[in-house]
C-alpha atoms as a PDB file:
ATOM      1  CA  UNK A   1      55.688 122.553 123.721  1.00  0.00           C
ATOM      2  CA  UNK A   2      54.300 119.302 122.307  1.00  0.00           C
ATOM      3  CA  UNK A   3      54.593 115.954 124.037  1.00  0.00           C
ATOM      4  CA  UNK A   4      57.066 114.723 121.387  1.00  0.00           C
ATOM      5  CA  UNK A   5      59.168 117.860 121.807  1.00  0.00           C
ATOM      6  CA  UNK A   6      59.126 117.399 125.589  1.00  0.00           C
ATOM      7  CA  UNK A   7      60.284 113.805 125.136  1.00  0.00           C
ATOM      8  CA  UNK A   8      63.050 114.851 122.755  1.00  0.00           C
ATOM      9  CA  UNK A   9      64.287 117.584 125.107  1.00  0.00           C
ATOM     10  CA  UNK A  10      64.292 115.158 128.012  1.00  0.00           C
ATOM     11  CA  UNK A  11      66.098 112.546 125.944  1.00  0.00           C
ATOM     12  CA  UNK A  12      68.865 114.899 124.894  1.00  0.00           C
ATOM     13  CA  UNK A  13      69.191 116.224 128.432  1.00  0.00           C
ATOM     14  CA  UNK A  14      69.968 112.651 129.480  1.00  0.00           C
ATOM     15  CA  UNK A  15      72.408 112.319 126.580  1.00  0.00           C
ATOM     16  CA  UNK A  16      74.220 115.512 127.614  1.00  0.00           C
ATOM     17  CA  UNK A  17      74.399 114.371 131.242  1.00  0.00           C
ATOM     18  CA  UNK A  18      75.627 110.872 130.340  1.00  0.00           C
ATOM     19  CA  UNK A  19      78.335 112.215 128.032  1.00  0.00           C
ATOM     20  CA  UNK A  20      79.453 114.766 130.628  1.00  0.00           C
ATOM     21  CA  UNK A  21      79.777 111.970 133.202  1.00  0.00           C
ATOM     22  CA  UNK A  22      81.857 109.770 130.884  1.00  0.00           C
ATOM     23  CA  UNK A  23      85.601 110.114 131.462  1.00  0.00           C
ATOM     24  CA  UNK A  24      88.278 109.589 128.829  1.00  0.00           C
ATOM     25  CA  UNK A  25      88.230 110.313 125.106  1.00  0.00           C
ATOM     26  CA  UNK A  26      87.703 106.762 123.855  1.00  0.00           C
ATOM     27  CA  UNK A  27      84.924 105.936 126.356  1.00  0.00           C
ATOM     28  CA  UNK A  28      83.236 109.216 125.340  1.00  0.00           C
ATOM     29  CA  UNK A  29      83.492 108.339 121.648  1.00  0.00           C
ATOM     30  CA  UNK A  30      82.061 104.878 122.354  1.00  0.00           C
ATOM     31  CA  UNK A  31      79.198 106.467 124.295  1.00  0.00           C
ATOM     32  CA  UNK A  32      78.409 108.773 121.344  1.00  0.00           C
ATOM     33  CA  UNK A  33      78.235 105.770 119.003  1.00  0.00           C
ATOM     34  CA  UNK A  34      75.881 103.963 121.370  1.00  0.00           C
ATOM     35  CA  UNK A  35      73.657 107.030 121.666  1.00  0.00           C
ATOM     36  CA  UNK A  36      73.600 107.585 117.900  1.00  0.00           C
ATOM     37  CA  UNK A  37      72.176 104.122 117.280  1.00  0.00           C
ATOM     38  CA  UNK A  38      69.495 104.808 119.884  1.00  0.00           C
ATOM     39  CA  UNK A  39      68.427 108.396 119.337  1.00  0.00           C
ATOM     40  CA  UNK A  40      68.872 109.096 115.604  1.00  0.00           C
ATOM     41  CA  UNK A  41      68.158 106.105 115.149  1.00  0.00           C
ATOM     42  CA  UNK A  42      70.422 104.178 112.782  1.00  0.00           C
ATOM     43  CA  UNK A  43      71.695 100.663 112.141  1.00  0.00           C
ATOM     44  CA  UNK A  44      75.363 101.553 112.444  1.00  0.00           C
ATOM     45  CA  UNK A  45      77.325 104.535 113.686  1.00  0.00           C
ATOM     46  CA  UNK A  46      80.968 105.515 113.713  1.00  0.00           C
ATOM     47  CA  UNK A  47      82.854 108.403 115.294  1.00  0.00           C
ATOM     48  CA  UNK A  48      86.461 109.363 114.579  1.00  0.00           C
ATOM     49  CA  UNK A  49      88.405 111.903 116.618  1.00  0.00           C
ATOM     50  CA  UNK A  50      91.288 113.048 114.441  1.00  0.00           C
ATOM     51  CA  UNK A  51      92.758 115.992 112.577  1.00  0.00           C
ATOM     52  CA  UNK A  52      93.423 113.924 109.446  1.00  0.00           C
ATOM     53  CA  UNK A  53      91.325 111.179 107.839  1.00  0.00           C
ATOM     54  CA  UNK A  54      93.040 108.227 106.138  1.00  0.00           C
ATOM     55  CA  UNK A  55      91.971 104.832 104.842  1.00  0.00           C
ATOM     56  CA  UNK A  56      92.754 103.406 108.278  1.00  0.00           C
ATOM     57  CA  UNK A  57      90.313 103.991 111.167  1.00  0.00           C
ATOM     58  CA  UNK A  58      91.550 106.770 113.447  1.00  0.00           C
ATOM     59  CA  UNK A  59      93.280 105.729 116.674  1.00  0.00           C
ATOM     60  CA  UNK A  60      90.548 107.453 118.679  1.00  0.00           C
ATOM     61  CA  UNK A  61      87.542 105.988 116.909  1.00  0.00           C
ATOM     62  CA  UNK A  62      84.634 103.698 117.666  1.00  0.00           C
ATOM     63  CA  UNK A  63      81.832 101.906 115.849  1.00  0.00           C
ATOM     64  CA  UNK A  64      79.139  99.448 116.793  1.00  0.00           C
ATOM     65  CA  UNK A  65      80.482  97.243 113.951  1.00  0.00           C
ATOM     66  CA  UNK A  66      84.303  97.535 113.711  1.00  0.00           C
ATOM     67  CA  UNK A  67      84.452  95.143 110.751  1.00  0.00           C
ATOM     68  CA  UNK A  68      82.066  97.282 108.727  1.00  0.00           C
ATOM     69  CA  UNK A  69      83.916 100.424 109.839  1.00  0.00           C
ATOM     70  CA  UNK A  70      87.174  98.992 108.477  1.00  0.00           C
ATOM     71  CA  UNK A  71      85.550  98.244 105.098  1.00  0.00           C
ATOM     72  CA  UNK A  72      83.988 101.720 104.899  1.00  0.00           C
ATOM     73  CA  UNK A  73      87.303 103.393 105.815  1.00  0.00           C
ATOM     74  CA  UNK A  74      89.047 101.431 103.040  1.00  0.00           C
ATOM     75  CA  UNK A  75      86.353 102.369 100.517  1.00  0.00           C
ATOM     76  CA  UNK A  76      86.370 106.054 101.462  1.00  0.00           C
ATOM     77  CA  UNK A  77      90.173 106.235 101.601  1.00  0.00           C
ATOM     78  CA  UNK A  78      90.546 104.495  98.256  1.00  0.00           C
ATOM     79  CA  UNK A  79      87.979 106.727  96.571  1.00  0.00           C
ATOM     80  CA  UNK A  80      89.191 109.902  98.240  1.00  0.00           C
ATOM     81  CA  UNK A  81      85.607 111.106  98.559  1.00  0.00           C
ATOM     82  CA  UNK A  82      82.700 110.177 100.821  1.00  0.00           C
ATOM     83  CA  UNK A  83      80.009 111.820 102.942  1.00  0.00           C
ATOM     84  CA  UNK A  84      82.303 111.481 105.976  1.00  0.00           C
ATOM     85  CA  UNK A  85      85.258 113.116 104.224  1.00  0.00           C
ATOM     86  CA  UNK A  86      83.045 115.926 102.904  1.00  0.00           C
ATOM     87  CA  UNK A  87      81.549 116.539 106.360  1.00  0.00           C
ATOM     88  CA  UNK A  88      84.985 116.398 107.996  1.00  0.00           C
ATOM     89  CA  UNK A  89      86.416 118.919 105.526  1.00  0.00           C
ATOM     90  CA  UNK A  90      83.482 121.329 105.711  1.00  0.00           C
ATOM     91  CA  UNK A  91      82.364 120.880 109.303  1.00  0.00           C
ATOM     92  CA  UNK A  92      78.789 120.606 107.991  1.00  0.00           C
ATOM     93  CA  UNK A  93      76.173 117.877 107.653  1.00  0.00           C
ATOM     94  CA  UNK A  94      76.146 115.701 104.527  1.00  0.00           C
ATOM     95  CA  UNK A  95      73.105 113.525 103.853  1.00  0.00           C
ATOM     96  CA  UNK A  96      72.864 110.755 101.258  1.00  0.00           C
ATOM     97  CA  UNK A  97      69.293 109.508 101.099  1.00  0.00           C
ATOM     98  CA  UNK A  98      70.035 106.647  98.704  1.00  0.00           C
ATOM     99  CA  UNK A  99      73.522 105.543  97.677  1.00  0.00           C
ATOM    100  CA  UNK A 100      72.067 103.861  94.608  1.00  0.00           C
ATOM    101  CA  UNK A 101      70.717 107.191  93.333  1.00  0.00           C
ATOM    102  CA  UNK A 102      72.969 109.926  94.743  1.00  0.00           C
ATOM    103  CA  UNK A 103      75.494 111.193  92.212  1.00  0.00           C
ATOM    104  CA  UNK A 104      77.880 113.164  94.432  1.00  0.00           C
ATOM    105  CA  UNK A 105      80.119 110.236  95.414  1.00  0.00           C
ATOM    106  CA  UNK A 106      79.745 107.767  92.509  1.00  0.00           C
ATOM    107  CA  UNK A 107      82.735 105.487  93.132  1.00  0.00           C
ATOM    108  CA  UNK A 108      82.146 105.424  96.889  1.00  0.00           C
ATOM    109  CA  UNK A 109      78.433 104.782  96.442  1.00  0.00           C
ATOM    110  CA  UNK A 110      78.976 101.935  93.988  1.00  0.00           C
ATOM    111  CA  UNK A 111      81.407 100.157  96.297  1.00  0.00           C
ATOM    112  CA  UNK A 112      79.255 100.726  99.363  1.00  0.00           C
ATOM    113  CA  UNK A 113      76.223  99.181  97.655  1.00  0.00           C
ATOM    114  CA  UNK A 114      78.313  96.265  96.356  1.00  0.00           C
ATOM    115  CA  UNK A 115      80.290  95.521  99.506  1.00  0.00           C
ATOM    116  CA  UNK A 116      78.084  96.576 102.438  1.00  0.00           C
ATOM    117  CA  UNK A 117      74.457  96.634 103.480  1.00  0.00           C
ATOM    118  CA  UNK A 118      74.447 100.420 103.747  1.00  0.00           C
ATOM    119  CA  UNK A 119      71.999 102.406 101.607  1.00  0.00           C
ATOM    120  CA  UNK A 120      71.666 105.776 103.387  1.00  0.00           C
ATOM    121  CA  UNK A 121      74.196 107.924 105.227  1.00  0.00           C
ATOM    122  CA  UNK A 122      74.307 111.087 107.309  1.00  0.00           C
ATOM    123  CA  UNK A 123      77.661 112.556 108.365  1.00  0.00           C
ATOM    124  CA  UNK A 124      78.354 115.453 110.707  1.00  0.00           C
ATOM    125  CA  UNK A 125      81.671 117.236 110.944  1.00  0.00           C
ATOM    126  CA  UNK A 126      82.639 117.704 114.572  1.00  0.00           C
ATOM    127  CA  UNK A 127      83.977 121.240 114.820  1.00  0.00           C
ATOM    128  CA  UNK A 128      84.330 123.574 117.779  1.00  0.00           C
ATOM    129  CA  UNK A 129      85.518 127.203 117.672  1.00  0.00           C
ATOM    130  CA  UNK A 130      86.594 126.716 114.080  1.00  0.00           C
ATOM    131  CA  UNK A 131      88.783 123.688 114.854  1.00  0.00           C
ATOM    132  CA  UNK A 132      88.000 120.250 113.447  1.00  0.00           C
ATOM    133  CA  UNK A 133      87.738 117.576 116.132  1.00  0.00           C
ATOM    134  CA  UNK A 134      86.521 114.679 113.981  1.00  0.00           C
ATOM    135  CA  UNK A 135      83.432 113.304 112.281  1.00  0.00           C
ATOM    136  CA  UNK A 136      80.310 111.335 113.246  1.00  0.00           C
ATOM    137  CA  UNK A 137      78.531 109.211 110.644  1.00  0.00           C
ATOM    138  CA  UNK A 138      75.301 107.253 110.880  1.00  0.00           C
ATOM    139  CA  UNK A 139      74.418 104.471 108.425  1.00  0.00           C
ATOM    140  CA  UNK A 140      71.162 102.670 107.630  1.00  0.00           C
ATOM    141  CA  UNK A 141      70.123  99.642 105.604  1.00  0.00           C
ATOM    142  CA  UNK A 142      67.081 101.343 104.151  1.00  0.00           C
ATOM    143  CA  UNK A 143      67.089 104.155 101.590  1.00  0.00           C
ATOM    144  CA  UNK A 144      65.664 107.447 102.850  1.00  0.00           C
ATOM    145  CA  UNK A 145      66.119 106.378 106.476  1.00  0.00           C
ATOM    146  CA  UNK A 146      67.213 109.850 107.516  1.00  0.00           C
ATOM    147  CA  UNK A 147      64.284 112.217 107.194  1.00  0.00           C
ATOM    148  CA  UNK A 148      64.391 115.814 108.385  1.00  0.00           C
ATOM    149  CA  UNK A 149      63.674 114.846 112.000  1.00  0.00           C
ATOM    150  CA  UNK A 150      66.384 112.182 112.037  1.00  0.00           C
ATOM    151  CA  UNK A 151      68.934 114.586 110.564  1.00  0.00           C
ATOM    152  CA  UNK A 152      68.031 117.127 113.242  1.00  0.00           C
ATOM    153  CA  UNK A 153      68.471 114.526 116.004  1.00  0.00           C
ATOM    154  CA  UNK A 154      71.853 113.575 114.549  1.00  0.00           C
ATOM    155  CA  UNK A 155      72.785 117.253 114.458  1.00  0.00           C
ATOM    156  CA  UNK A 156      71.833 117.737 118.124  1.00  0.00           C
ATOM    157  CA  UNK A 157      73.805 114.648 119.109  1.00  0.00           C
ATOM    158  CA  UNK A 158      76.832 115.905 117.156  1.00  0.00           C
ATOM    159  CA  UNK A 159      76.692 119.204 119.047  1.00  0.00           C
ATOM    160  CA  UNK A 160      76.639 117.419 122.394  1.00  0.00           C
ATOM    161  CA  UNK A 161      79.333 115.016 121.190  1.00  0.00           C
ATOM    162  CA  UNK A 162      81.866 117.632 120.132  1.00  0.00           C
ATOM    163  CA  UNK A 163      81.585 119.462 123.471  1.00  0.00           C
ATOM    164  CA  UNK A 164      82.002 116.229 125.448  1.00  0.00           C
ATOM    165  CA  UNK A 165      84.892 115.049 123.280  1.00  0.00           C
ATOM    166  CA  UNK A 166      86.722 118.366 123.528  1.00  0.00           C
ATOM    167  CA  UNK A 167      86.275 118.327 127.316  1.00  0.00           C
ATOM    168  CA  UNK A 168      87.729 114.804 127.452  1.00  0.00           C
ATOM    169  CA  UNK A 169      90.645 115.851 125.236  1.00  0.00           C
ATOM    170  CA  UNK A 170      91.325 118.799 127.553  1.00  0.00           C
ATOM    171  CA  UNK A 171      91.268 116.490 130.588  1.00  0.00           C
ATOM    172  CA  UNK A 172      93.717 114.126 128.886  1.00  0.00           C
ATOM    173  CA  UNK A 173      96.030 117.011 127.985  1.00  0.00           C
ATOM    174  CA  UNK A 174      95.971 118.191 131.601  1.00  0.00           C
ATOM    175  CA  UNK A 175      96.692 114.670 132.875  1.00  0.00           C
ATOM    176  CA  UNK A 176      99.551 114.278 130.382  1.00  0.00           C
ATOM    177  CA  UNK A 177     101.011 117.638 131.374  1.00  0.00           C
ATOM    178  CA  UNK A 178     100.827 116.752 135.057  1.00  0.00           C
ATOM    179  CA  UNK A 179     102.527 113.422 134.372  1.00  0.00           C
ATOM    180  CA  UNK A 180     105.209 115.129 132.282  1.00  0.00           C
ATOM    181  CA  UNK A 181     105.871 117.642 135.059  1.00  0.00           C
ATOM    182  CA  UNK A 182     106.143 114.826 137.594  1.00  0.00           C
ATOM    183  CA  UNK A 183     108.645 112.994 135.383  1.00  0.00           C
ATOM    184  CA  UNK A 184     110.625 116.213 134.917  1.00  0.00           C
ATOM    185  CA  UNK A 185     110.798 116.780 138.680  1.00  0.00           C
ATOM    186  CA  UNK A 186     111.922 113.179 139.254  1.00  0.00           C
ATOM    187  CA  UNK A 187     114.674 113.455 136.665  1.00  0.00           C
ATOM    188  CA  UNK A 188     115.735 116.830 138.044  1.00  0.00           C
ATOM    189  CA  UNK A 189     115.980 115.426 141.568  1.00  0.00           C
ATOM    190  CA  UNK A 190     118.045 112.442 140.332  1.00  0.00           C
ATOM    191  CA  UNK A 191     120.375 114.771 138.442  1.00  0.00           C
ATOM    192  CA  UNK A 192     120.800 116.749 141.669  1.00  0.00           C
ATOM    193  CA  UNK A 193     121.793 113.606 143.568  1.00  0.00           C
ATOM    194  CA  UNK A 194     124.423 112.680 140.965  1.00  0.00           C
ATOM    195  CA  UNK A 195     125.791 116.233 140.857  1.00  0.00           C
ATOM    196  CA  UNK A 196     126.191 116.352 144.643  1.00  0.00           C
ATOM    197  CA  UNK A 197     127.428 112.791 145.146  1.00  0.00           C
ATOM    198  CA  UNK A 198     129.885 112.537 142.242  1.00  0.00           C
ATOM    199  CA  UNK A 199     130.680 116.202 141.590  1.00  0.00           C
ATOM    200  CA  UNK A 200     129.331 115.987 138.051  1.00  0.00           C
ATOM    201  CA  UNK A 201     127.971 118.835 135.968  1.00  0.00           C
ATOM    202  CA  UNK A 202     124.204 118.843 135.375  1.00  0.00           C
ATOM    203  CA  UNK A 203     124.780 117.829 131.749  1.00  0.00           C
ATOM    204  CA  UNK A 204     127.145 115.074 132.831  1.00  0.00           C
ATOM    205  CA  UNK A 205     124.651 113.762 135.382  1.00  0.00           C
ATOM    206  CA  UNK A 206     121.858 113.667 132.819  1.00  0.00           C
ATOM    207  CA  UNK A 207     124.195 111.860 130.395  1.00  0.00           C
ATOM    208  CA  UNK A 208     124.731 109.192 133.088  1.00  0.00           C
ATOM    209  CA  UNK A 209     120.967 108.759 133.489  1.00  0.00           C
ATOM    210  CA  UNK A 210     120.575 108.513 129.715  1.00  0.00           C
ATOM    211  CA  UNK A 211     123.307 105.847 129.521  1.00  0.00           C
ATOM    212  CA  UNK A 212     121.720 103.879 132.368  1.00  0.00           C
ATOM    213  CA  UNK A 213     118.384 104.128 130.563  1.00  0.00           C
ATOM    214  CA  UNK A 214     119.929 102.713 127.399  1.00  0.00           C
ATOM    215  CA  UNK A 215     121.922  99.996 129.153  1.00  0.00           C
ATOM    216  CA  UNK A 216     118.927  98.791 131.179  1.00  0.00           C
ATOM    217  CA  UNK A 217     116.343  99.298 128.411  1.00  0.00           C
ATOM    218  CA  UNK A 218     114.258 101.492 130.704  1.00  0.00           C
ATOM    219  CA  UNK A 219     112.847 104.996 130.532  1.00  0.00           C
ATOM    220  CA  UNK A 220     114.998 107.782 131.949  1.00  0.00           C
ATOM    221  CA  UNK A 221     112.214 108.723 134.371  1.00  0.00           C
ATOM    222  CA  UNK A 222     112.050 105.138 135.687  1.00  0.00           C
ATOM    223  CA  UNK A 223     115.819 105.036 136.216  1.00  0.00           C
ATOM    224  CA  UNK A 224     115.638 108.391 137.997  1.00  0.00           C
ATOM    225  CA  UNK A 225     112.796 107.183 140.228  1.00  0.00           C
ATOM    226  CA  UNK A 226     114.788 104.086 141.260  1.00  0.00           C
ATOM    227  CA  UNK A 227     117.786 106.253 142.113  1.00  0.00           C
ATOM    228  CA  UNK A 228     115.593 108.445 144.318  1.00  0.00           C
ATOM    229  CA  UNK A 229     113.980 105.450 146.042  1.00  0.00           C
ATOM    230  CA  UNK A 230     117.021 103.202 146.558  1.00  0.00           C
ATOM    231  CA  UNK A 231     120.024 105.483 146.240  1.00  0.00           C
ATOM    232  CA  UNK A 232     121.512 103.518 143.351  1.00  0.00           C
ATOM    233  CA  UNK A 233     120.803 101.871 139.991  1.00  0.00           C
ATOM    234  CA  UNK A 234     122.432  98.706 138.571  1.00  0.00           C
ATOM    235  CA  UNK A 235     125.435  99.733 136.470  1.00  0.00           C
ATOM    236  CA  UNK A 236     125.762 103.210 137.995  1.00  0.00           C
ATOM    237  CA  UNK A 237     129.193 102.981 139.603  1.00  0.00           C
ATOM    238  CA  UNK A 238     131.165 102.074 136.441  1.00  0.00           C
ATOM    239  CA  UNK A 239     129.726 105.157 134.745  1.00  0.00           C
ATOM    240  CA  UNK A 240     130.732 107.578 137.495  1.00  0.00           C
ATOM    241  CA  UNK A 241     133.822 105.892 138.900  1.00  0.00           C
END
């Protein structure tokens, strides 16, 4: 293996380790953007984790230039076609070596040249096991910035990115499920207290919690937790008396 290949392997080993050690979807997406600028390299990068692209940046998205990302999202959404949309839809890589010359996205290219400093683009669909996770796009000021080696580095980064992002999504789903189960147990215990104390049915007890939630402008789980901790909730007695 050549020295440059050794360096590249070592670099991407560090990338994989850093992404694996990053917790949370948004921090992982931000880390991918940072790495893209470094290792591809590129002037700007953006990553969106979503199952549907619109003219607005995705909720789980990041860029090293949010202002530029907003403009690009508006251009792509208004045109309905862009390298990012094509890569997202296909799950493949889409390379535009020069926006001023490429004819595949004419309206998008014209607006990008007129409104931004971007001249070359490479987009990778982020797909795992046939499911679309999002898209990663790198942008450069110079035409023909992304040669074969740069496209390959972007491809390798995209592969690491989609695995790290999916792992973070799975962690978040597990955390959300655990939290939901905890809330369910709390509500169930509060219902049990009301059933025993006031001889209500389970449905009647839950209706009391729901009314308390509405009257106090609080979540049902929070009302239930207060009942468990203190034995009562403001406004309870008139509802069960």
